[in-house]
Coordinates of C-alpha atoms and ligand atoms in Angstrom, one line a residue:
X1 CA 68.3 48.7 76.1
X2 CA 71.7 49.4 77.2
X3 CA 71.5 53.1 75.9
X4 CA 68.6 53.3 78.8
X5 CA 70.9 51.4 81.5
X6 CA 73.6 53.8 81.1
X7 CA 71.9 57.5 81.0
X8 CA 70.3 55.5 83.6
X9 CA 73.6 54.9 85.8
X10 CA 74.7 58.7 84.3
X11 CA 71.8 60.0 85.9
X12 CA 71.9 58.2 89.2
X13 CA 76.0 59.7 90.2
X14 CA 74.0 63.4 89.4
X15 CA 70.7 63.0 89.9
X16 CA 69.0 61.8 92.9
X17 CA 65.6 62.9 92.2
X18 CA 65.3 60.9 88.9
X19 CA 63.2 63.5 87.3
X20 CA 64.7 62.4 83.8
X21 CA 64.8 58.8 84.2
X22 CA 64.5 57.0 81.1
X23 CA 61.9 54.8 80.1
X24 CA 61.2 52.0 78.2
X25 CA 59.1 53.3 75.1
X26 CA 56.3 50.5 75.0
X27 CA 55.6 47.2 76.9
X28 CA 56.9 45.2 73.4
X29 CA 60.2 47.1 74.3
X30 CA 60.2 45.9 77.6
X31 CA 59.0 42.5 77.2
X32 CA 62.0 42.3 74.1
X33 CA 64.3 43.0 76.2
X34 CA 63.4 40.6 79.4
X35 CA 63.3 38.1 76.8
X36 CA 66.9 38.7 75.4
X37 CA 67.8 38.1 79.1
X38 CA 65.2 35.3 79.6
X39 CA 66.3 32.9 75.9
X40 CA 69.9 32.2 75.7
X41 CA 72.2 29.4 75.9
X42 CA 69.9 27.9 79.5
X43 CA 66.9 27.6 76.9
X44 CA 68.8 25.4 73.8
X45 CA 72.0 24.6 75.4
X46 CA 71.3 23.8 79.3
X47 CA 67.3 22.7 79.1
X48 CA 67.8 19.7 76.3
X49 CA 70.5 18.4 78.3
X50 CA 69.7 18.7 82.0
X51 CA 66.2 16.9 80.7
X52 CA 67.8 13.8 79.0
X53 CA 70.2 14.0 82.3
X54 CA 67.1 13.7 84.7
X55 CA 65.5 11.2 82.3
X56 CA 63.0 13.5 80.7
X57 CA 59.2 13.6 81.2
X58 CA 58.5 13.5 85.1
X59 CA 61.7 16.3 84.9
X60 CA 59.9 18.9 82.7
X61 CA 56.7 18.7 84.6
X62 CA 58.5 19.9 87.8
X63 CA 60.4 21.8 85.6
X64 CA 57.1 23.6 84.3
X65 CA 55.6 23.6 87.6
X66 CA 58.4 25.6 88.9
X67 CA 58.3 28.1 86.3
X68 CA 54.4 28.0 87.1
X69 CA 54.6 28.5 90.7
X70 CA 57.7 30.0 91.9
X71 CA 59.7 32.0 88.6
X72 CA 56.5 34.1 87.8
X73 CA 55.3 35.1 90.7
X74 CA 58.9 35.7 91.5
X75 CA 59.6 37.9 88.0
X76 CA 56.6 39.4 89.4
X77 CA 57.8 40.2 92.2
X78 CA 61.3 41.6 91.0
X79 CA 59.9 43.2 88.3
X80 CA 57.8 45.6 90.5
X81 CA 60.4 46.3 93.1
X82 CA 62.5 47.2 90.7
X83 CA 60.0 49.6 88.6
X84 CA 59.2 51.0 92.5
X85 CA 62.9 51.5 93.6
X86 CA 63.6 53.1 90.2
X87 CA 67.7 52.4 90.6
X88 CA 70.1 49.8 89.8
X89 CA 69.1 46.0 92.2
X90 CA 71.4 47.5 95.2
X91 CA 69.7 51.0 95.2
X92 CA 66.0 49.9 94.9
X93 CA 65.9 47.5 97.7
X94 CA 67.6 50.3 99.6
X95 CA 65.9 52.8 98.4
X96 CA 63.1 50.4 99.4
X97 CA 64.2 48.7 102.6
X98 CA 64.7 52.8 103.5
X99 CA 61.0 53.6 102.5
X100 CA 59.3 51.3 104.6
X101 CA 61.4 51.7 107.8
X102 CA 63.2 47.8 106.9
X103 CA 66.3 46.6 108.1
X104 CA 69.6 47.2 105.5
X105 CA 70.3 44.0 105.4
X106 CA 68.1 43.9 102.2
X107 CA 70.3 45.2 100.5
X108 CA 72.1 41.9 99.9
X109 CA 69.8 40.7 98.0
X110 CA 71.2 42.8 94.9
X111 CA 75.2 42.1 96.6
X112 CA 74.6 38.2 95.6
X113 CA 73.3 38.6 92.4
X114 CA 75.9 40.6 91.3
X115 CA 78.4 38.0 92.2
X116 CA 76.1 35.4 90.8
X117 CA 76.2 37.2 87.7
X118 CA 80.2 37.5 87.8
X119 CA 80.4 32.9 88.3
X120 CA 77.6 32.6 85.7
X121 CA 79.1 34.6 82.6
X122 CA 82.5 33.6 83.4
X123 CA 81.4 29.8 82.3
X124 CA 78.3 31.3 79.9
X125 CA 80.8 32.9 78.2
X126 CA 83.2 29.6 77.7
X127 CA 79.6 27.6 76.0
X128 CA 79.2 30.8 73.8
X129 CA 82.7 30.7 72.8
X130 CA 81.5 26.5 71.6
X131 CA 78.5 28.1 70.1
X132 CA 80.7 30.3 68.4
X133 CA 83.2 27.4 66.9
X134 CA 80.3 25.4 65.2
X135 CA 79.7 28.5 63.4
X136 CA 82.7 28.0 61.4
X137 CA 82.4 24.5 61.5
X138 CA 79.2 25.0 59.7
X139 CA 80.0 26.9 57.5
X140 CA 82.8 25.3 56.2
X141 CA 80.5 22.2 55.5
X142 CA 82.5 19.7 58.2
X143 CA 78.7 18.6 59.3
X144 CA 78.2 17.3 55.5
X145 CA 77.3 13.5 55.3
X146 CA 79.3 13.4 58.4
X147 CA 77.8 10.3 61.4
X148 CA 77.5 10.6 64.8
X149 CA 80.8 9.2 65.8
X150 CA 82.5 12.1 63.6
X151 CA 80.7 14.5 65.0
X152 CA 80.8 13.4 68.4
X153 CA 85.0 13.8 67.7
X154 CA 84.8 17.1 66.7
X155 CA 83.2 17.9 69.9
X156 CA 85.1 16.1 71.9
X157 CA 88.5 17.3 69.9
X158 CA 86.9 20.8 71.0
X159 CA 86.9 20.3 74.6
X160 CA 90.1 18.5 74.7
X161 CA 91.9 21.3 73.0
X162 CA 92.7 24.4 75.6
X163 CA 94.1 26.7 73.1
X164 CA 90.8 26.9 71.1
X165 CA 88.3 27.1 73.7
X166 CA 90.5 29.8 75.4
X167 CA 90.1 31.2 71.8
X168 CA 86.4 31.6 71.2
X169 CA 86.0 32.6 74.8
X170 CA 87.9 35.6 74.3
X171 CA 86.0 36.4 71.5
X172 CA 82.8 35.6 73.0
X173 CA 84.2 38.0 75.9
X174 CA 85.1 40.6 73.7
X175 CA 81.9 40.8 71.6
X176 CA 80.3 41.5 75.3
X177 CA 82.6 44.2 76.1
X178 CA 82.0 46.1 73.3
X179 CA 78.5 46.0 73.3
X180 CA 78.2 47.0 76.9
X181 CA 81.2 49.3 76.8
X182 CA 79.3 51.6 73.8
X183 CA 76.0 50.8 74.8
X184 CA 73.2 48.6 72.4
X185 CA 72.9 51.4 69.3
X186 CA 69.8 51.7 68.1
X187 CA 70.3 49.7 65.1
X188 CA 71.9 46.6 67.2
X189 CA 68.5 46.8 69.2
X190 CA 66.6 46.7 65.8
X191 CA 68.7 43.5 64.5
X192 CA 68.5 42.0 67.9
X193 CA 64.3 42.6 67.5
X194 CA 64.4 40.7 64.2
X195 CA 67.2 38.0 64.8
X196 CA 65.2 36.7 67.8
X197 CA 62.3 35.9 66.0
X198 CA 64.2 34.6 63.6
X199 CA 65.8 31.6 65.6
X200 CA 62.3 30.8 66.6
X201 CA 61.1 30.3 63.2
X202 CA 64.7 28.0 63.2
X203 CA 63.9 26.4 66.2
X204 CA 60.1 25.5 64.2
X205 CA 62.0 24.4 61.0
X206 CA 64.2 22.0 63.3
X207 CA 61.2 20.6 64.9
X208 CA 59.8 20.0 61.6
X209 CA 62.6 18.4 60.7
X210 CA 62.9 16.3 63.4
X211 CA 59.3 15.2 62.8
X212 CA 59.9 14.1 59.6
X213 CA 63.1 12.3 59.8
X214 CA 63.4 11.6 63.4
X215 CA 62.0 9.4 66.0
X216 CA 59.5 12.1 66.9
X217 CA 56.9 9.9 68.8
X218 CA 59.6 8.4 71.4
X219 CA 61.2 12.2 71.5
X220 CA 57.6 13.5 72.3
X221 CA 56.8 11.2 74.9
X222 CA 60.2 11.0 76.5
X223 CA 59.8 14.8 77.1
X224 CA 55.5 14.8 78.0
X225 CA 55.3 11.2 79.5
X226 CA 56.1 11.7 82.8
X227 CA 57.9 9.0 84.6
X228 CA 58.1 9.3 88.1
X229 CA 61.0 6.5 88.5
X230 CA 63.2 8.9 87.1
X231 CA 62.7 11.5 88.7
X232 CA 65.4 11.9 92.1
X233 CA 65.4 14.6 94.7
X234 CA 68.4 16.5 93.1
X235 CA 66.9 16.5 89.9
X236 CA 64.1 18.3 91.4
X237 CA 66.5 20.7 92.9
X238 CA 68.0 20.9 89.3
X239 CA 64.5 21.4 87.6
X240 CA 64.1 24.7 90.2
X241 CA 67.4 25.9 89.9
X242 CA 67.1 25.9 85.6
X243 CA 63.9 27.8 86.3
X244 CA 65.9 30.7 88.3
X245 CA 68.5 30.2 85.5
X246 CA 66.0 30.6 82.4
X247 CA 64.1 33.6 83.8
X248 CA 66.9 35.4 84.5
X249 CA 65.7 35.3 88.3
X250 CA 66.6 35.9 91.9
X251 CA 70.1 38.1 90.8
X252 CA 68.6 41.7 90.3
X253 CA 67.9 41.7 86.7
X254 CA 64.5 42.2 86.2
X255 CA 64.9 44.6 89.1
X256 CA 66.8 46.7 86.7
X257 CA 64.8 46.2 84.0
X258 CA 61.9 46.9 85.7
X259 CA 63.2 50.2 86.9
X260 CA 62.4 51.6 83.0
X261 CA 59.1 50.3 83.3
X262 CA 56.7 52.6 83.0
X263 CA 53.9 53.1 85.4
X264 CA 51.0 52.3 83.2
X265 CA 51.9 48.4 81.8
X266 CA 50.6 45.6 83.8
X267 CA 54.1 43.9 85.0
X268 CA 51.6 40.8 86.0
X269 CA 50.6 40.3 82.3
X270 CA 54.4 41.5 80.7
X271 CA 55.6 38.7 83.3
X272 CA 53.5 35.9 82.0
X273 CA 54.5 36.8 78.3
X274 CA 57.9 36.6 79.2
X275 CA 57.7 33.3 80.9
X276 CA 55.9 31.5 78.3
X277 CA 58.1 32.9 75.3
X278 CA 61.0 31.7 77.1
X279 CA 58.9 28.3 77.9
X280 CA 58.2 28.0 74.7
X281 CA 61.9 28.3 73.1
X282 CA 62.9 25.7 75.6
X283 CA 60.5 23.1 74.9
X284 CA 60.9 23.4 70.9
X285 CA 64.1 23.2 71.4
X286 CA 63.9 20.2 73.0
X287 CA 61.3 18.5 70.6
X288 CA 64.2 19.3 68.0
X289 CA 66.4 17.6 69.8
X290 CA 65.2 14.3 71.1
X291 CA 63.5 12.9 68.2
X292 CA 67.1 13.1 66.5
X293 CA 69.0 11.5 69.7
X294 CA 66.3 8.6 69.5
X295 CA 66.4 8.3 65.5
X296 CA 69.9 8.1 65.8
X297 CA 70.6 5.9 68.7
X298 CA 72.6 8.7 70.6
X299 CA 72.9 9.1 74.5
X300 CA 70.1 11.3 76.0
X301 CA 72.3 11.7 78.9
X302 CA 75.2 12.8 77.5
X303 CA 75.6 16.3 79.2
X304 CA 76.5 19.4 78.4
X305 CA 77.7 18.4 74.5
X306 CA 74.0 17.5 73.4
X307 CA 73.1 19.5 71.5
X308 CA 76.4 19.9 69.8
X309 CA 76.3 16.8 69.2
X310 CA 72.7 15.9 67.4
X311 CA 72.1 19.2 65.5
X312 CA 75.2 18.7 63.7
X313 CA 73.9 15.4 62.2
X314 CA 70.6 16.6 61.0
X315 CA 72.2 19.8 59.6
X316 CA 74.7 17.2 58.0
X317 CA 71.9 15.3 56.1
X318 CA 69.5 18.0 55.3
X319 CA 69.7 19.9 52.3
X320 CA 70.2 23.8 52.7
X321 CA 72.2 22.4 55.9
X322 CA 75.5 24.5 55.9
X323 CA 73.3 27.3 55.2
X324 CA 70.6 26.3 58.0
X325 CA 73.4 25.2 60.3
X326 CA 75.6 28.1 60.0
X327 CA 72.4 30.4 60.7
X328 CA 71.4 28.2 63.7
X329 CA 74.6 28.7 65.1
X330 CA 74.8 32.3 64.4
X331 CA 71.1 33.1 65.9
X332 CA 72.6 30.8 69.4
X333 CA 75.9 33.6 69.7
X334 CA 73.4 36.3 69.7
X335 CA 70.4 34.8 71.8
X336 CA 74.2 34.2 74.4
X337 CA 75.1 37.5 74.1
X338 CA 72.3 39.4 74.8
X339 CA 72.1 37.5 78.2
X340 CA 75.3 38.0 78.6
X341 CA 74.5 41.4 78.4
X342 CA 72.2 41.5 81.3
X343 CA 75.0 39.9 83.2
X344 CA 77.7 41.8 82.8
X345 CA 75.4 45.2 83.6
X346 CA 75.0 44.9 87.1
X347 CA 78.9 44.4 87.8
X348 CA 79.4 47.9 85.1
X349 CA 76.7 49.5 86.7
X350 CA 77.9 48.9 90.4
X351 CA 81.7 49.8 89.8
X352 CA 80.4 53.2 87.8
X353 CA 77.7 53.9 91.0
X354 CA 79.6 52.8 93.7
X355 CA 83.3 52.8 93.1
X356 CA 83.1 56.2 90.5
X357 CA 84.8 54.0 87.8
X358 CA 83.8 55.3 83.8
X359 CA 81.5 52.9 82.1
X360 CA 84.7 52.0 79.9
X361 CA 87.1 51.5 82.7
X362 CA 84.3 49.4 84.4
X363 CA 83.4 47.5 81.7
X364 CA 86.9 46.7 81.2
X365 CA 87.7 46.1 84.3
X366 CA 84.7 43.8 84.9
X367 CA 84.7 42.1 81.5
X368 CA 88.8 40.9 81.8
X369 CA 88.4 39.7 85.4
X370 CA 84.9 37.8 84.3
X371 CA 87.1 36.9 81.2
X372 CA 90.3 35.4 83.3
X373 CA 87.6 33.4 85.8
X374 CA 86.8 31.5 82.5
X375 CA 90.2 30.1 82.2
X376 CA 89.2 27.4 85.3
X377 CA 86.2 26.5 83.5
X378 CA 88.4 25.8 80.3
X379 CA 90.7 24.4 82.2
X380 CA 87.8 21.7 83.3
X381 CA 87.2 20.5 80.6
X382 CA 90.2 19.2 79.8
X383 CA 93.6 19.3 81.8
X384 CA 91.6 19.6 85.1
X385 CA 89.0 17.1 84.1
X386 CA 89.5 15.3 87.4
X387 CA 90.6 18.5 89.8
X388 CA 87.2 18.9 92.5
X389 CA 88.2 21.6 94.8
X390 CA 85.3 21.1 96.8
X391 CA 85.4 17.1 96.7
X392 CA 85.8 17.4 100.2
X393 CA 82.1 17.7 101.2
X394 CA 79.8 15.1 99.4
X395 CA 77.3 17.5 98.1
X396 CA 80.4 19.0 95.7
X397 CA 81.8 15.4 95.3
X398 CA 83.0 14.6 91.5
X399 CA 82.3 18.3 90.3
X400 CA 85.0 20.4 88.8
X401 CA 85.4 24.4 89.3
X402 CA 83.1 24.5 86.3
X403 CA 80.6 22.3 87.9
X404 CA 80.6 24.3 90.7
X405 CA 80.0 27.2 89.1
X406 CA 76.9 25.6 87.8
X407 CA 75.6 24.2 90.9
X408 CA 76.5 26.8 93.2
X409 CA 74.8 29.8 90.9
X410 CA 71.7 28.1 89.7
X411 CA 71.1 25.6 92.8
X412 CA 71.8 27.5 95.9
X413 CA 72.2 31.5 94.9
X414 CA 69.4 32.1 92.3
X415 CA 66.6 30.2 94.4
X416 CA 68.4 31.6 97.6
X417 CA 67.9 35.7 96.1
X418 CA 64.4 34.2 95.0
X419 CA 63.4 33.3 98.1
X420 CA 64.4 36.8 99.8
X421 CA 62.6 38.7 97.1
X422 CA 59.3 36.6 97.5
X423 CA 59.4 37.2 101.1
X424 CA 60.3 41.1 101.1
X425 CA 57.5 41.6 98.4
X426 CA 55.1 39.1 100.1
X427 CA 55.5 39.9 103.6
X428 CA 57.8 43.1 104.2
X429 CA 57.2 45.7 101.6
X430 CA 54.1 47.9 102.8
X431 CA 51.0 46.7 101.5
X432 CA 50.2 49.7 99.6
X433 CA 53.2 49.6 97.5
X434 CA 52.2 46.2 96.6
X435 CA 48.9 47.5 95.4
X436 CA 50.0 50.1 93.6
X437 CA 53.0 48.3 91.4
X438 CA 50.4 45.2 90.7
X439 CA 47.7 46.4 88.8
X440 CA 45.4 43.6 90.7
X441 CA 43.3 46.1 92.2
X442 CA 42.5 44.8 95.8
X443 CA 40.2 42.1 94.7
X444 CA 40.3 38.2 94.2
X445 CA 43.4 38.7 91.7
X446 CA 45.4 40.6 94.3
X447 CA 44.5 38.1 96.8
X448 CA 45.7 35.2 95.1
X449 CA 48.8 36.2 93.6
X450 CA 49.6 37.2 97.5
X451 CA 48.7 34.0 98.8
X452 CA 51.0 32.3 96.3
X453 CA 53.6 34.3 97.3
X454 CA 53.8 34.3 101.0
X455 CA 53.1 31.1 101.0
X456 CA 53.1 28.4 98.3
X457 CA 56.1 29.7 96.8
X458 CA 58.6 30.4 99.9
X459 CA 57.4 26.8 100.4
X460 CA 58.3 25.2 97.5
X461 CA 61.7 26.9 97.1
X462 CA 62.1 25.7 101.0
X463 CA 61.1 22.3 100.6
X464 CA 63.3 21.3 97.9
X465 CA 65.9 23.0 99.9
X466 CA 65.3 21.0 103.1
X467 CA 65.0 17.6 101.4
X468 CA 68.3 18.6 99.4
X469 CA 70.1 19.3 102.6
X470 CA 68.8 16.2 104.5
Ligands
LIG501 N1 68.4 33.4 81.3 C1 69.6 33.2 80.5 C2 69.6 31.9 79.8 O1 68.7 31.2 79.9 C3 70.9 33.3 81.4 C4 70.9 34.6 82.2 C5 71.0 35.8 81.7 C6 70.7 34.7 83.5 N2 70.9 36.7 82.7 C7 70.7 36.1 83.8 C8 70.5 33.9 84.5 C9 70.5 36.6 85.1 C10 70.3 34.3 85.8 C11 70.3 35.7 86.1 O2 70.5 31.6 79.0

C-alpha cells in the first residue's frame, strides 16, 4: 500500500495530469488495506474498555447504530471524494472545491485531519509500545499460573515506570518510521494479508476460550442486553466518537485511499465490508474479554488497562498459553502498526507535497516530532498523573494531556471533519459527481443513501453535539 502512496506523492510534485496514477490492483486489495487502517489497537484495546466504562449493553447498541448510520455512509462518502479528487485529502477537496466553483475553505477539512492524525499516533504509539511489552512478558512465561492481582501489578508496574514505556514507544515509533520511510515491500504486504486473518482466527480461539472457562452468559448479555440506565449523554458522545476512531473516519484517510480506487468497484459495497470486518473484530474481542472479567471477578470499568489485564490470566491458565499469548500480542503490534501507518502518511505526504521535503527527511521529521509528543502521554501516566492542563473548563476537568488527546481527537475533531464531509458530499458537491462515484444509479438506492446523508446523519452527529455542549 505504501509503495502506491508514494509513486503516488512522486507523481503528484511532477505530474499534474495523473496520467500514471497508481492503482489498487483489486477491490480485496483495497478493502485489505482500509481494514489495516480500520482494526487496530481502537478495535481490542479501546472498544472492550470504553464498553465496560459506559456500562456495556445500551453503549454498544449506540455504538452499532453510529457505525450504522453515520461511519458508513460517511466512509462512503470519503471514500468517493477521495477516488474523484485523485490526490492526497488536502488536494482532492481542492481539487474538488475548485471543480464545482466552491469556496477554499474546504480545504480544511484535510488541514484537521492531518493534525488529528499527528495527537492520535503520538498516544497510539505509547499503547502499542504496552502491546509491545506483553510480548516479552509472554513469552518469557510471567502470565504462567499467575492471579489477577499479579497481573494487575505487572501492569500497573508498567505504567508507573517512565523509563520503559518511553522504551517501547520508541520502538513502536521506530518500527513506523521504517516502514513508511521505505515504503510497505511487497512481501510486508503479503505477511500483513496473512497475519490479519490470523488474529481473527486468535480473536475466535479466545472467545472459545472464554466460553468454556468463563462467565460467558453474564459477558454476553452485559455486552447485547441493553440497559438504558447506563447509558449517559457523554457516553453517547463517546460511542460516536469510537465510531470515527474505528473507521478510521472524518481525518482524510479513506480520502487517500480512495484516490487508488479504481473506477469500476462499488465503494458502497467495499464500504460495508470494511465496516462490518472491523465490527466484527471489535465485538469478538469483547466477547473474549468480558466473560473472563465476570469469571474472574475483575473491574469492567477499569479503563484503558483491560484488556492487559484479563487476557493475561486466561493465557496464564491455558495450555499452549505462552505460545498463544505471545502470538496474541504479536498479531496486536502489527494490527497497531499498520494504522499507525495510515496516520503517519498524511503528515509524510503533506511535508513531501507541500513543503518539497524527501519522503526520508519527512518521515523523519514527522515520525521524531510525533515521537517526542508521546513523552506527555507517558508522562500521564505516571509522574503527571494529576497535571490537567485544561482543568480549567469543566468539559476537560480531571483529564490529563493524554486524556485530552483522546477526547479532543475522537470527540470533537473526527465527528467535526465527519460532519463537513457529509455535508460537502450530501449537499455541495454537484450532483453528477455524486452519481457517477456511487454506483447507485439514480434510482431508489441513490435516493436513500442521499437522504441519509443530508439529513439523518448531519443530525445525529449534531445532536449529540448540542446535548454535549448544553
Ligand atoms: N482505526 C484505527 C483503530 O481502530 C485507528 C486509526 C488509524 C485511525 N488511522 C486512523 C483513526 C485515522 C482515525 C483516523 O485502531
Amino acid at each position: 500500500m505504501t509503495d502506491l502512496v508514494q509513486n503516488a506523492a512522486g507523481d503528484l510534485a511532477a505530474d499534474s495530469s495523473r496520467k500514471d496514477h497508481p492503482m489498487w490492483s483489486s477491490r480485496l486489495a483495497f478493502i485489505l488495506a482500509a481494514s489495516g487502517s480500520a482494526v487496530g489497537l481502537g478495535n481490542i484495546w479501546k472498544f472492550p474498555y470504553i464498553t465496560g466504562e459506559n456500562g456495556g449493553g445500551a453503549f454498544v447498541l449506540v455504538y452499532l447504530l453510529c457505525i450504522a448510520l453515520i461511519g458508513i455512509p460517511i466512509m462512503i462518502a470519503e471514500v468517493a471524494i477521495g477516488r474523484r479528487g485523485g490526490r492526497s485529502p488536502i488536494n482532492s477537496m481542492r481539487q474538488l472545491a475548485q471543480r464545482d466553483g466552491l469556496s477554499k475553505r474546504w480545504v480544511w477539512i484535510g488541514g484537521m485531519g492531518m493534525l488529528a492524525s499527528f495527537l492520535i499516533l503520538s498516544f497510539y504509539s505509547v499503547i502499542g509500545g504496552w502491546a509491545l511489552s506483553y510480548v516479552g512478558n509472554a513469552a518469557q512465561g510471567a502470565f504462567v499460573g499467575a492471579d489477577s492481582d499479579t497481573i494487575g501489578a505487572m501492569f500497573g508496574g508498567l505504567l508507573a515506570d517512565p523509563i520503559a514505556l518511553l522504551l517501547w514507544h520508541s520502538v513502536f515509533m521506530l518500527l513506523v518510521i521504517i516502514i513508511v520511510a521505505r515504503g510497505l515491500s511487497s512481501g510486508m504486504e503479503k505477511a500483513i494479508n496473512i497475519l490479519m486473518p490470523l488474529l481473527f482466527v486468535l480473536l475466535l480461539v479466545m472467545v472459545g476460550y472464554a466460553m468454556n472457562t468463563g462467565n460467558f452468559a453474564q459477558g454476553f448479555s452485559f455486552l447485547f442486553q441493553p440497559d438504558f440506565s447506563k447509558l449517559t449523554t457523554e457516553g453517547v458522545l463517546t460511542a460516536l466518537g469510537h465510531a470515527f476512531f474505528t473507521l478510521s473516519l472524518g481525518m482524510g484517510v479513506m480520502m487517500a485511499y480512495g484516490s487508488y480506487l479504481p473506477k469500476k468497484v462499488s465503494i458502497v459495497k467495499t464500504a460495508v465490508t470494511v465496516s462490518v470486518v472491523d465490527t466484527a473484530v471489535a465485538l469478538l474481542a469483547g466477547l473474549a474479554i468480558f466473560p473472563l472479567v465476570f469469571a474472574n471477578g475483575l473491574e469492567a470499568g477499569a479503563g484503558p488497562g483491560l484488556i492487559f489485564q484479563t487476557l493475561p490470566l486466561a493465557f496464564g491458565q491455558m495450555s499452549g498459553g505462552v505460545l498463544f499469548g505471545s502470538l496474541f500480542f504479536a498479531l496486536l503490534v502489527v494490527a497497531a502498526v499498520t494504522s499507525a501507518i495510515s496516520l503517519l502518511e498524511p503528515v509524510v505526504e503533506w511535508l513531501e507535497e507541500q513543503k518539497g521535503i524527501s519522503r526520508f527527511g519527512g518521515t523523519l521529521i514527522g515520525g521524531i516530532s510525533i515521537w517526542a509528543l508521546g513523552i506527555l502521554t507517558i508522562l500521564s501516566l505516571n509522574q503527571w498523573s494529576d497535571v490537567y492542563p485544561l482543568g480549567m473548563f469543566e468539559r476537560f476537568e480531571g483529564k490529563t494531556f493524554f486524556d485530552l488527546f483522546d477526547y479532543v481527537t475522537a470527540n470533537l475533531m473526527m465527528p467535526l471533519g465527519g460532519l463537513a464531509i457529509a455535508l460537502f458530499v450530501g449537499w455541495f458537491m454537484s450532483k453528477q459527481a455524486g452519481e457517477n462515484e456511487l454506483d447507485l444509479g439514480n434510482g431508489a438506492g441513490y435516493r436513500l443513501f442521499m437522504f441519509v446523508l443530508r439529513y439523518i446523519t448531519p443530525a445525529a452527529v449534531l445532536v449529540v453535539f448540542i446535548y454535549n455542549l448544553a
